[in-house]
CSV table of C-alpha atoms and ligand atoms in Angstrom, one decimal:
chain,number,residue,atom,x,y,z
A,219,MET,CA,43.9,17.2,-19.2
A,220,GLU,CA,43.4,14.2,-21.4
A,221,LYS,CA,45.4,12.1,-19.0
A,222,LYS,CA,43.4,13.3,-16.0
A,223,LEU,CA,40.1,12.7,-17.8
A,224,ASP,CA,41.3,9.1,-18.7
A,225,GLU,CA,42.2,8.5,-15.0
A,226,LEU,CA,38.8,9.7,-13.9
A,227,LYS,CA,37.1,7.4,-16.4
A,228,ASP,CA,39.2,4.5,-15.2
A,229,ARG,CA,38.2,5.1,-11.6
A,230,LEU,CA,34.5,5.6,-12.5
A,231,ARG,CA,34.5,2.4,-14.5
A,232,GLU,CA,35.5,0.5,-11.3
A,233,VAL,CA,32.7,2.3,-9.4
A,234,GLU,CA,30.2,1.3,-12.1
A,235,ASP,CA,31.4,-2.3,-12.4
A,236,LEU,CA,30.9,-2.8,-8.6
A,237,GLN,CA,27.4,-1.5,-8.9
A,238,LEU,CA,26.7,-3.8,-11.8
A,239,VAL,CA,28.1,-6.8,-9.9
A,240,SER,CA,25.8,-5.8,-7.1
A,241,ALA,CA,22.9,-5.8,-9.5
A,242,LEU,CA,23.8,-9.3,-10.6
A,243,LEU,CA,23.9,-10.6,-7.0
A,244,ASN,CA,20.5,-9.0,-6.5
A,245,TRP,CA,19.0,-10.4,-9.6
A,246,ASP,CA,20.2,-13.9,-8.7
A,247,GLN,CA,18.8,-13.5,-5.2
A,248,SER,CA,15.3,-12.5,-6.6
A,249,THR,CA,15.2,-15.3,-9.3
A,250,TYR,CA,17.1,-18.5,-8.7
A,251,MET,CA,19.0,-18.4,-5.3
A,252,PRO,CA,17.9,-21.0,-2.8
A,253,PRO,CA,16.8,-19.7,0.5
A,254,GLY,CA,19.9,-21.0,2.2
A,255,GLY,CA,22.0,-18.5,0.3
A,256,ALA,CA,20.3,-15.4,2.0
A,257,ALA,CA,22.7,-14.7,4.8
A,258,ALA,CA,25.9,-14.9,2.8
A,259,ARG,CA,24.3,-13.0,-0.1
A,260,GLY,CA,23.4,-10.1,2.2
A,261,ARG,CA,27.0,-9.9,3.5
A,262,GLN,CA,28.4,-10.0,-0.1
A,263,MET,CA,26.1,-7.4,-1.4
A,264,SER,CA,26.9,-5.0,1.4
A,265,LEU,CA,30.6,-5.5,0.9
A,266,VAL,CA,30.3,-4.7,-2.8
A,267,ALA,CA,28.2,-1.6,-2.1
A,268,ARG,CA,30.8,-0.4,0.4
A,269,LEU,CA,33.7,-0.9,-2.0
A,270,GLY,CA,31.8,1.1,-4.7
A,271,HIS,CA,31.1,3.9,-2.3
A,272,GLU,CA,34.7,4.0,-1.1
A,273,LYS,CA,36.0,4.2,-4.6
A,274,LEU,CA,33.6,7.0,-5.5
A,275,ILE,CA,34.4,9.2,-2.5
A,276,ASP,CA,38.2,8.6,-2.8
A,277,PRO,CA,39.8,12.1,-2.4
A,278,ALA,CA,41.7,11.4,-5.7
A,279,VAL,CA,38.3,11.6,-7.5
A,280,GLY,CA,37.6,15.0,-5.9
A,281,ARG,CA,41.1,16.3,-6.9
A,282,LEU,CA,40.6,15.1,-10.5
A,283,LEU,CA,37.2,16.8,-10.7
A,284,ASP,CA,38.8,20.0,-9.3
A,285,ASP,CA,41.6,19.9,-11.8
A,286,LEU,CA,39.2,19.2,-14.7
A,287,GLN,CA,36.8,22.0,-13.8
A,288,PRO,CA,38.4,24.7,-15.9
A,289,TYR,CA,38.6,22.3,-18.8
A,290,ALA,CA,34.9,21.5,-18.4
A,291,GLU,CA,34.0,25.2,-18.4
A,292,GLY,CA,35.6,25.6,-21.8
A,293,LEU,CA,33.6,22.8,-23.3
A,294,ASP,CA,30.2,22.8,-25.0
A,295,PRO,CA,27.8,21.8,-22.2
A,296,ASP,CA,26.2,19.3,-24.5
A,297,SER,CA,29.5,17.5,-25.1
A,298,ASP,CA,30.0,14.0,-23.5
A,299,ASP,CA,33.1,15.1,-21.5
A,300,ALA,CA,31.3,18.1,-20.0
A,301,ALA,CA,28.3,15.9,-19.1
A,302,LEU,CA,30.5,13.3,-17.6
A,303,ILE,CA,32.3,15.8,-15.4
A,304,ARG,CA,29.1,17.6,-14.5
A,305,VAL,CA,27.2,14.4,-13.5
A,306,THR,CA,30.2,12.9,-11.7
A,307,ARG,CA,30.6,16.2,-9.8
A,308,ARG,CA,27.0,16.0,-8.5
A,309,GLN,CA,27.3,12.4,-7.5
A,310,TYR,CA,30.6,12.9,-5.8
A,311,ASP,CA,29.4,16.0,-3.9
A,312,LYS,CA,26.3,14.1,-2.8
A,313,SER,CA,28.2,11.0,-1.8
A,314,VAL,CA,31.0,12.7,0.3
A,315,ARG,CA,28.3,14.4,2.4
A,316,VAL,CA,27.0,11.1,3.7
A,317,PRO,CA,29.1,9.5,6.3
A,318,PRO,CA,29.9,5.9,5.3
A,319,ARG,CA,28.8,4.8,8.8
A,320,LEU,CA,25.4,6.2,8.4
A,321,LEU,CA,25.1,4.6,5.0
A,322,ALA,CA,26.2,1.2,6.3
A,323,GLN,CA,23.8,1.4,9.3
A,324,PHE,CA,20.9,2.5,7.0
A,325,ASN,CA,21.6,-0.3,4.6
A,326,GLU,CA,21.8,-2.9,7.3
A,327,HIS,CA,18.6,-1.6,8.8
A,328,GLY,CA,17.0,-1.7,5.4
A,329,ALA,CA,17.8,-5.3,5.0
A,330,ALA,CA,16.4,-6.2,8.4
A,331,SER,CA,13.3,-4.1,7.8
A,332,TYR,CA,12.7,-5.7,4.5
A,333,GLN,CA,13.0,-9.1,6.1
A,334,ALA,CA,10.5,-8.1,8.8
A,335,TRP,CA,8.1,-6.8,6.2
A,336,THR,CA,8.0,-10.1,4.3
A,337,VAL,CA,6.7,-11.7,7.5
A,338,ALA,CA,4.5,-8.8,8.8
A,339,ARG,CA,2.6,-8.2,5.6
A,340,PRO,CA,1.1,-11.7,5.2
A,341,ALA,CA,0.4,-11.7,8.9
A,342,ASN,CA,-1.3,-8.2,8.7
A,343,ASP,CA,0.9,-7.1,11.6
A,344,PHE,CA,1.7,-3.4,11.4
A,345,LYS,CA,2.7,-3.3,15.1
A,346,ALA,CA,5.6,-5.7,14.3
A,347,VAL,CA,7.2,-3.3,11.8
A,348,GLN,CA,6.2,0.0,13.5
A,349,PRO,CA,9.5,0.3,15.4
A,350,MET,CA,11.4,-0.6,12.2
A,351,LEU,CA,9.5,2.1,10.4
A,352,GLU,CA,10.2,4.7,13.1
A,353,LYS,CA,13.9,3.9,12.8
A,354,THR,CA,13.6,4.2,9.0
A,355,LEU,CA,12.1,7.7,9.5
A,356,ASP,CA,14.9,8.7,11.8
A,357,PHE,CA,17.5,7.4,9.3
A,358,SER,CA,15.7,9.2,6.5
A,359,ARG,CA,15.8,12.5,8.4
A,360,GLN,CA,19.5,12.0,9.2
A,361,LEU,CA,20.2,11.4,5.5
A,362,ALA,CA,18.3,14.5,4.5
A,363,ASP,CA,20.2,16.5,7.2
A,364,CYS,CA,23.5,15.6,5.4
A,365,PHE,CA,22.3,18.3,2.9
A,366,PRO,CA,21.7,21.4,5.0
A,367,GLY,CA,20.1,24.4,3.4
A,368,TYR,CA,17.1,22.5,1.9
A,369,GLU,CA,13.7,24.2,1.6
A,370,HIS,CA,11.9,21.0,2.6
A,371,ILE,CA,13.3,18.1,4.4
A,372,ALA,CA,12.1,15.7,1.6
A,373,ASP,CA,14.1,17.7,-1.0
A,374,PRO,CA,17.4,15.8,-0.7
A,375,LEU,CA,15.5,12.5,-0.7
A,376,ILE,CA,13.5,13.4,-3.8
A,377,ASP,CA,16.7,14.5,-5.4
A,378,TYR,CA,18.2,11.0,-5.1
A,379,SER,CA,15.6,9.5,-7.4
A,380,ASP,CA,14.3,12.6,-9.4
A,381,GLU,CA,17.3,15.0,-9.4
A,382,GLY,CA,16.3,18.6,-9.5
A,383,MET,CA,12.7,18.1,-8.3
A,384,LYS,CA,11.6,19.6,-5.0
A,385,ALA,CA,8.7,18.8,-2.6
A,386,GLU,CA,7.1,22.2,-3.3
A,387,SER,CA,7.1,22.0,-7.1
A,388,VAL,CA,6.0,18.4,-7.1
A,389,ARG,CA,3.2,19.2,-4.6
A,390,THR,CA,2.0,22.1,-6.8
A,391,LEU,CA,2.1,19.9,-9.9
A,392,PHE,CA,0.2,17.1,-8.1
A,393,ALA,CA,-2.4,19.5,-6.7
A,394,ASN,CA,-3.2,20.7,-10.2
A,395,LEU,CA,-3.4,17.1,-11.5
A,396,ARG,CA,-5.7,16.1,-8.7
A,397,GLU,CA,-8.0,19.1,-9.4
A,398,GLN,CA,-8.4,17.9,-13.0
A,399,LEU,CA,-8.3,14.2,-12.4
A,400,VAL,CA,-11.0,13.9,-9.8
A,401,PRO,CA,-13.9,15.3,-11.8
A,402,LEU,CA,-12.7,13.4,-14.8
A,403,LEU,CA,-12.8,10.2,-12.8
A,404,LYS,CA,-16.3,11.0,-11.6
A,405,GLU,CA,-17.4,11.4,-15.2
A,406,VAL,CA,-15.9,8.1,-16.2
A,407,LEU,CA,-17.4,6.2,-13.3
A,408,SER,CA,-20.9,7.5,-14.2
A,409,GLN,CA,-20.7,5.4,-17.3
A,410,PRO,CA,-22.1,1.8,-17.4
A,411,VAL,CA,-20.0,-0.7,-15.6
A,412,VAL,CA,-17.5,-2.5,-17.8
A,413,ASP,CA,-17.6,-6.4,-17.9
A,414,ASP,CA,-14.0,-7.6,-17.6
A,415,SER,CA,-14.8,-11.3,-17.0
A,416,SER,CA,-13.1,-12.1,-20.3
A,417,VAL,CA,-9.6,-11.5,-18.9
A,418,HIS,CA,-10.5,-13.4,-15.7
A,419,GLN,CA,-10.4,-16.9,-17.1
A,420,PHE,CA,-7.9,-19.7,-17.1
A,421,PHE,CA,-4.9,-18.7,-19.2
A,422,PRO,CA,-2.0,-21.3,-19.1
A,423,GLU,CA,1.3,-19.7,-18.1
A,424,ASP,CA,3.4,-21.1,-21.0
A,425,LYS,CA,1.1,-19.5,-23.6
A,426,GLN,CA,1.0,-16.2,-21.7
A,427,ARG,CA,4.7,-16.2,-21.7
A,428,ALA,CA,5.2,-17.0,-25.3
A,429,PHE,CA,2.7,-14.2,-26.3
A,430,GLY,CA,4.3,-11.6,-24.1
A,431,GLU,CA,7.8,-12.4,-25.4
A,432,ARG,CA,6.5,-12.1,-29.0
A,433,VAL,CA,5.0,-8.7,-28.2
A,434,ILE,CA,8.1,-7.2,-26.6
A,435,ARG,CA,10.3,-8.5,-29.3
A,436,ASP,CA,8.1,-6.6,-31.8
A,437,LEU,CA,8.3,-3.5,-29.6
A,438,GLY,CA,12.1,-3.5,-29.9
A,439,TYR,CA,13.3,-5.3,-26.7
A,440,ASP,CA,16.5,-7.0,-27.8
A,441,PHE,CA,16.8,-10.6,-26.5
A,442,ASN,CA,20.4,-10.8,-27.7
A,443,ARG,CA,21.1,-8.2,-25.0
A,444,GLY,CA,18.6,-9.3,-22.4
A,445,ARG,CA,16.4,-12.1,-21.1
A,446,GLN,CA,13.2,-12.6,-19.1
A,447,ASP,CA,12.8,-14.6,-15.9
A,448,LYS,CA,10.2,-15.1,-13.3
A,449,THR,CA,10.0,-13.3,-9.9
A,450,HIS,CA,7.5,-12.3,-7.2
A,451,HIS,CA,7.8,-8.6,-8.0
A,452,PRO,CA,8.7,-7.8,-11.6
A,453,PHE,CA,11.7,-5.5,-12.2
A,454,MET,CA,14.3,-4.5,-14.7
A,455,THR,CA,18.0,-4.7,-14.0
A,456,LYS,CA,21.2,-4.5,-16.0
A,457,PHE,CA,24.8,-5.8,-15.7
A,458,SER,CA,26.1,-3.8,-18.7
A,459,LEU,CA,24.5,-2.1,-21.7
A,460,GLY,CA,24.8,-5.5,-23.4
A,461,ASP,CA,22.8,-7.3,-20.7
A,462,VAL,CA,19.6,-5.7,-19.7
A,463,ARG,CA,17.2,-8.1,-18.0
A,464,ILE,CA,13.6,-8.1,-17.0
A,465,THR,CA,11.5,-10.3,-14.8
A,466,THR,CA,7.8,-10.9,-14.7
A,467,ARG,CA,5.1,-12.9,-13.0
A,468,PHE,CA,2.0,-14.7,-14.3
A,469,GLN,CA,-1.4,-15.1,-12.9
A,470,GLU,CA,-3.2,-18.0,-14.6
A,471,ASP,CA,-6.6,-16.6,-13.7
A,472,TYR,CA,-5.9,-13.1,-14.9
A,473,LEU,CA,-4.4,-12.5,-18.3
A,474,ALA,CA,-3.6,-8.7,-17.9
A,475,ASN,CA,-1.2,-9.1,-14.9
A,476,GLY,CA,1.7,-11.0,-16.6
A,477,LEU,CA,1.3,-9.4,-20.1
A,478,PHE,CA,1.3,-5.8,-18.9
A,479,SER,CA,4.1,-6.4,-16.4
A,480,THR,CA,6.2,-7.8,-19.2
A,481,ILE,CA,5.5,-4.8,-21.5
A,482,HIS,CA,6.1,-2.4,-18.5
A,483,GLU,CA,9.5,-3.8,-17.7
A,484,SER,CA,10.5,-4.1,-21.3
A,485,GLY,CA,9.8,-0.3,-21.5
A,486,HIS,CA,12.4,0.3,-18.7
A,487,ALA,CA,14.7,-2.1,-20.4
A,488,MET,CA,14.5,-0.6,-23.9
A,489,TYR,CA,15.5,2.7,-22.3
A,490,GLU,CA,18.7,1.2,-21.0
A,491,GLN,CA,19.3,-0.9,-24.1
A,492,GLY,CA,19.0,2.3,-26.1
A,493,ILE,CA,21.8,4.2,-24.3
A,494,ASP,CA,24.7,5.1,-26.5
A,495,MET,CA,27.3,2.3,-26.1
A,496,LYS,CA,30.1,4.9,-25.8
A,497,TYR,CA,28.8,5.6,-22.3
A,498,GLU,CA,29.3,2.0,-21.2
A,499,ALA,CA,30.5,1.6,-17.6
A,500,SER,CA,30.3,5.4,-16.9
A,501,PRO,CA,27.9,7.4,-14.7
A,502,LEU,CA,26.1,8.4,-18.0
A,503,ALA,CA,25.1,4.8,-18.7
A,504,HIS,CA,21.8,5.0,-16.8
A,505,GLY,CA,18.3,6.3,-17.3
A,506,THR,CA,18.3,9.8,-16.0
A,507,SER,CA,15.7,9.7,-13.2
A,508,ALA,CA,12.9,7.6,-11.7
A,509,GLY,CA,10.3,9.8,-13.4
A,510,VAL,CA,11.9,9.6,-16.9
A,511,HIS,CA,12.3,5.8,-16.5
A,512,GLU,CA,8.7,5.4,-15.5
A,513,SER,CA,7.7,7.5,-18.5
A,514,GLN,CA,9.2,4.9,-20.7
A,515,SER,CA,7.7,1.8,-19.0
A,516,ARG,CA,4.2,3.4,-18.8
A,517,LEU,CA,4.4,4.8,-22.4
A,518,TRP,CA,4.8,1.3,-23.7
A,519,GLU,CA,2.5,-0.4,-21.2
A,520,ASN,CA,-0.4,2.0,-21.3
A,521,VAL,CA,-0.2,4.5,-24.2
A,522,VAL,CA,0.8,1.8,-26.7
A,523,GLY,CA,0.0,-1.6,-25.0
A,524,ARG,CA,-3.5,-0.6,-23.8
A,525,SER,CA,-4.5,1.2,-27.0
A,526,ARG,CA,-7.2,0.2,-29.4
A,527,ALA,CA,-4.8,0.4,-32.4
A,528,PHE,CA,-2.4,-2.0,-30.7
A,529,TRP,CA,-5.1,-4.6,-30.1
A,530,GLY,CA,-6.5,-4.2,-33.6
A,531,HIS,CA,-3.2,-5.8,-34.6
A,532,TYR,CA,-2.6,-8.3,-31.8
A,533,TYR,CA,-6.1,-9.5,-30.8
A,534,PRO,CA,-6.7,-12.0,-33.6
A,535,GLY,CA,-3.4,-13.7,-32.7
A,536,LEU,CA,-4.4,-13.7,-29.0
A,537,GLN,CA,-7.7,-15.3,-29.9
A,538,GLU,CA,-6.0,-17.9,-31.9
A,539,LEU,CA,-3.8,-18.7,-28.9
A,540,PHE,CA,-6.8,-18.9,-26.5
A,541,PRO,CA,-9.7,-19.9,-28.7
A,542,GLU,CA,-11.8,-21.3,-25.9
A,543,GLN,CA,-11.3,-18.3,-23.6
A,544,LEU,CA,-11.5,-15.5,-26.2
A,545,GLY,CA,-12.9,-17.0,-29.4
A,546,ASP,CA,-16.4,-15.4,-28.7
A,547,VAL,CA,-15.1,-12.2,-27.1
A,548,SER,CA,-15.1,-9.2,-29.4
A,549,LEU,CA,-12.1,-6.9,-29.7
A,550,GLU,CA,-14.2,-4.0,-28.2
A,551,THR,CA,-15.1,-6.1,-25.2
A,552,PHE,CA,-11.5,-7.2,-24.7
A,553,TYR,CA,-10.3,-3.6,-25.1
A,554,ARG,CA,-12.7,-2.3,-22.5
A,555,ALA,CA,-11.8,-5.1,-20.1
A,556,ILE,CA,-8.1,-4.3,-20.1
A,557,ASN,CA,-9.0,-0.6,-19.6
A,558,LYS,CA,-11.7,-1.0,-16.9
A,559,VAL,CA,-11.7,1.9,-14.5
A,560,GLN,CA,-12.6,1.1,-10.9
A,561,PRO,CA,-11.3,2.5,-7.7
A,562,SER,CA,-9.3,-0.3,-5.8
A,563,VAL,CA,-7.1,-0.5,-2.8
A,564,ILE,CA,-3.8,-1.9,-4.4
A,565,ARG,CA,-1.6,0.6,-6.3
A,566,THR,CA,0.1,-1.9,-8.6
A,567,GLU,CA,-3.3,-3.2,-9.8
A,568,ALA,CA,-4.9,0.3,-10.3
A,569,ASP,CA,-6.2,1.4,-13.7
A,570,GLN,CA,-4.9,4.4,-15.5
A,571,MET,CA,-7.5,6.9,-14.2
A,572,THR,CA,-7.0,6.1,-10.5
A,573,TYR,CA,-3.3,5.2,-10.4
A,574,ASP,CA,-2.0,8.6,-9.7
A,575,LEU,CA,-4.4,9.1,-6.7
A,576,HIS,CA,-2.6,6.1,-5.1
A,577,VAL,CA,0.7,7.7,-5.7
A,578,MET,CA,-0.3,11.1,-4.4
A,579,ILE,CA,-1.6,9.6,-1.2
A,580,ARG,CA,1.8,8.0,-0.6
A,581,PHE,CA,3.7,11.2,-1.5
A,582,ASP,CA,1.6,13.3,0.9
A,583,LEU,CA,2.0,10.8,3.7
A,584,GLU,CA,5.8,10.7,3.2
A,585,LEU,CA,6.0,14.4,3.5
A,586,ALA,CA,3.8,14.4,6.6
A,587,MET,CA,5.9,11.8,8.3
A,588,LEU,CA,9.1,13.7,7.5
A,589,GLU,CA,7.7,17.0,8.6
A,590,GLY,CA,6.6,15.4,11.9
A,591,SER,CA,2.9,16.1,11.4
A,592,LEU,CA,2.1,12.4,11.1
A,593,GLU,CA,3.5,9.9,13.6
A,594,VAL,CA,4.4,6.4,12.3
A,595,ARG,CA,2.0,4.8,14.7
A,596,ASP,CA,-0.9,6.8,13.2
A,597,LEU,CA,0.1,5.8,9.6
A,598,PRO,CA,-2.5,2.9,9.3
A,599,ASP,CA,-5.4,5.2,10.2
A,600,ALA,CA,-4.1,8.1,8.1
A,601,TRP,CA,-3.8,5.7,5.2
A,602,MET,CA,-7.4,4.5,5.5
A,603,ALA,CA,-8.7,8.0,5.9
A,604,ARG,CA,-7.0,9.2,2.7
A,605,TYR,CA,-8.3,6.2,0.7
A,606,GLU,CA,-11.8,6.8,2.0
A,607,SER,CA,-11.7,10.5,1.0
A,608,ASP,CA,-9.7,10.2,-2.3
A,609,LEU,CA,-11.0,6.9,-3.7
A,610,GLY,CA,-14.1,6.3,-1.7
A,611,ILE,CA,-12.9,2.8,-0.7
A,612,THR,CA,-10.8,1.3,2.0
A,613,ALA,CA,-8.8,-1.9,2.4
A,614,LYS,CA,-10.1,-4.4,4.8
A,615,ASP,CA,-6.8,-4.6,6.6
A,616,ASP,CA,-3.2,-3.1,6.7
A,617,ARG,CA,-1.9,-5.9,4.5
A,618,ASP,CA,-3.7,-4.2,1.6
A,619,GLY,CA,-3.3,-0.8,3.3
A,620,CYS,CA,-0.1,0.7,4.4
A,621,LEU,CA,1.8,-2.6,4.3
A,622,GLN,CA,1.2,-3.2,0.5
A,623,ASP,CA,4.3,-1.4,-0.9
A,624,VAL,CA,7.8,-2.5,-0.3
A,625,HIS,CA,9.4,0.9,-0.7
A,626,TRP,CA,9.4,2.2,2.9
A,627,PHE,CA,10.6,-1.2,4.1
A,628,ALA,CA,13.6,-1.3,1.9
A,629,GLY,CA,14.7,2.3,1.5
A,630,PRO,CA,14.1,5.8,2.9
A,631,ILE,CA,10.8,7.4,3.6
A,632,GLY,CA,10.8,10.3,1.2
A,633,GLY,CA,11.4,10.4,-2.6
A,634,SER,CA,10.0,6.9,-3.2
A,635,PHE,CA,6.8,7.5,-5.1
A,636,GLN,CA,6.6,10.8,-7.0
A,637,GLY,CA,8.5,9.3,-9.9
A,638,TYR,CA,5.5,7.1,-10.9
A,639,THR,CA,3.2,10.1,-11.5
A,640,LEU,CA,5.9,12.2,-12.9
A,641,GLY,CA,6.4,9.3,-15.4
A,642,ASN,CA,2.8,9.4,-16.4
A,643,ILE,CA,2.9,13.1,-17.0
A,644,MET,CA,6.1,12.9,-19.0
A,645,ALA,CA,5.0,9.9,-21.0
A,646,ALA,CA,2.1,12.0,-22.4
A,647,MET,CA,4.3,14.9,-23.1
A,648,PHE,CA,6.9,12.8,-24.9
A,649,TYR,CA,4.3,10.9,-26.9
A,650,ARG,CA,2.6,14.1,-28.0
A,651,GLN,CA,6.0,15.3,-29.3
A,652,ALA,CA,6.6,12.0,-31.1
A,653,LEU,CA,3.3,12.3,-32.8
A,654,LEU,CA,4.0,15.9,-33.9
A,655,ALA,CA,7.2,14.6,-35.5
A,656,HIS,CA,5.6,11.4,-36.9
A,657,PRO,CA,1.8,11.6,-37.3
A,658,GLU,CA,1.9,8.1,-38.8
A,659,ILE,CA,2.8,6.4,-35.5
A,660,PRO,CA,-0.8,5.4,-34.5
A,661,ALA,CA,-1.4,3.8,-37.9
A,662,GLN,CA,1.9,2.0,-37.6
A,663,ILE,CA,1.0,0.7,-34.1
A,664,GLY,CA,-2.2,-0.6,-35.7
A,665,SER,CA,-0.1,-2.8,-38.0
A,666,GLY,CA,2.3,-3.9,-35.4
A,667,GLU,CA,5.2,-1.6,-36.5
A,668,PHE,CA,7.0,0.2,-33.7
A,669,GLY,CA,10.3,1.2,-35.4
A,670,THR,CA,9.4,4.8,-35.9
A,671,LEU,CA,8.3,5.4,-32.3
A,672,HIS,CA,11.2,3.3,-30.9
A,673,GLY,CA,13.6,5.2,-33.1
A,674,TRP,CA,12.2,8.6,-32.0
A,675,LEU,CA,12.5,7.6,-28.3
A,676,THR,CA,16.1,6.4,-28.9
A,677,ASP,CA,17.1,9.7,-30.6
A,678,ASN,CA,15.4,12.0,-28.2
A,679,ILE,CA,15.6,10.2,-24.9
A,680,TYR,CA,17.3,6.8,-24.7
A,681,ARG,CA,20.7,7.4,-26.3
A,682,HIS,CA,21.4,10.3,-23.9
A,683,GLY,CA,21.4,8.2,-20.8
A,684,ALA,CA,22.0,10.4,-17.8
A,685,LYS,CA,23.5,13.2,-19.8
A,686,PHE,CA,20.6,15.6,-19.1
A,687,THR,CA,18.5,15.9,-16.0
A,688,ALA,CA,14.8,15.2,-16.3
A,689,ASN,CA,13.9,18.9,-16.4
A,690,ASP,CA,16.5,19.6,-19.0
A,691,LEU,CA,15.4,16.6,-21.1
A,692,VAL,CA,11.7,17.7,-20.9
A,693,GLN,CA,12.8,21.2,-22.0
A,694,ARG,CA,14.9,19.8,-24.9
A,695,VAL,CA,12.3,17.4,-26.1
A,696,THR,CA,9.1,19.5,-25.7
A,697,GLY,CA,10.5,23.0,-25.6
A,698,GLY,CA,8.8,23.7,-22.3
A,699,GLN,CA,8.5,22.7,-18.7
A,700,LEU,CA,6.7,19.9,-17.0
A,701,THR,CA,2.9,20.3,-17.6
A,702,ILE,CA,-0.1,18.1,-16.9
A,703,GLU,CA,-2.1,19.3,-19.9
A,704,PRO,CA,-1.0,16.6,-22.4
A,705,TYR,CA,-1.7,13.9,-19.8
A,706,ILE,CA,-5.1,15.2,-18.9
A,707,SER,CA,-6.1,15.5,-22.6
A,708,TYR,CA,-4.8,12.0,-23.3
A,709,LEU,CA,-6.9,10.6,-20.5
A,710,ARG,CA,-9.9,12.5,-21.5
A,711,GLY,CA,-9.6,11.4,-25.1
A,712,LYS,CA,-9.1,7.8,-24.2
A,713,PHE,CA,-11.8,7.4,-21.5
A,714,LEU,CA,-14.4,9.9,-22.5
A,715,GLY,CA,-13.6,10.4,-26.2
B,143,ZN,ZN1,8.2,0.8,-13.5
């Protein structure tokens, strides 16, 4: 058995390494590659992806998994070997169901569709990408249909990013959240309008960058095993557990954009950096789901980085760095500016109170398109109608409407958005649990010490990697199931407390 397990691990290491190589090609493409490299890079990335897929669905892997099954059943389910066999089994079973031809076609279409989107969005030309999007919807349905027996056609697609979650359970959770969130938002909006002009001044990029890097170093992002570069759309990526990188962007007339992007991505990266090194180059060496990943980025960005305690420590330093801009701005004024609640049309710029409404609109529209109750050609109008009814505001055009997010133009329709709100919900659950274990955490944040919180997250979440599914992890950490109560009470305390 030991020999078979070793053989499985050797094979999986190659699958992983191909994925990591692909990530490096992608990082380079998004940071430093000259435009002339695009065509060859696309070809190379699809080759590496195909090789990885072929290695994973090799019948030899299936035989090894079959042979190892009795051994796995005799193990403690919490052991690393049992987890490795369990997680690989699920990935293998999923991967063999999807014909390589479909995958290749979908990937190729995704690349073309992304390319078309980069032109159509600035041109505000939905019609130009409508046929692409129709094809994406068709591919998404084909992909879902590789998994017959689903309750909802979105289930297999949701399972790709948030394993174990289903359309129905997410829909119910989101309906409950909306029911609580909407009246809360109304209450917050009935308060006097916040003046946020202090963060809308000229802040030179080099200083912003230096400050952001100082902050995330304090939070626990390890620059010996990572680095930060600039991109259009910030992201986190990794090439091994010893090389977890982030990217950010800066807006010189808006301080909050770059700073909170940096903190957000460092949260994703600290999760990956915190995975136990013994899982290196195995299927366990990943964050476990989109939702849990987002819980970490948003915990650091919002729960910590937008808290009063945090700025009690960092604000004097920020004022020193920007004396002309912030010298006369009080801590309270600054704190309110970075937490201003105001319905807006762009998801990535939304405040904490309205953010989830943006996510739920997308989630519902995805389901409607997959179900066939919404035609792609009617998407722009449906989008506007939902913004009007949910946020009381509509974009002036499709560019800031249904063309704003890249997701549907680079991957399937279905499963792309629920993770953001699941992440907010889980962040509040996890943070509450951390405070129960260590009530001193808020005071520590107030003096710029993050070791206790970072250590608690490492012990309870990071080090496990993909060993436990999101639902299992939530159960282990909180002793219960996913619930919106901690999130609602956190929001209420922060914005109406
Ligand atoms: Zn994120």
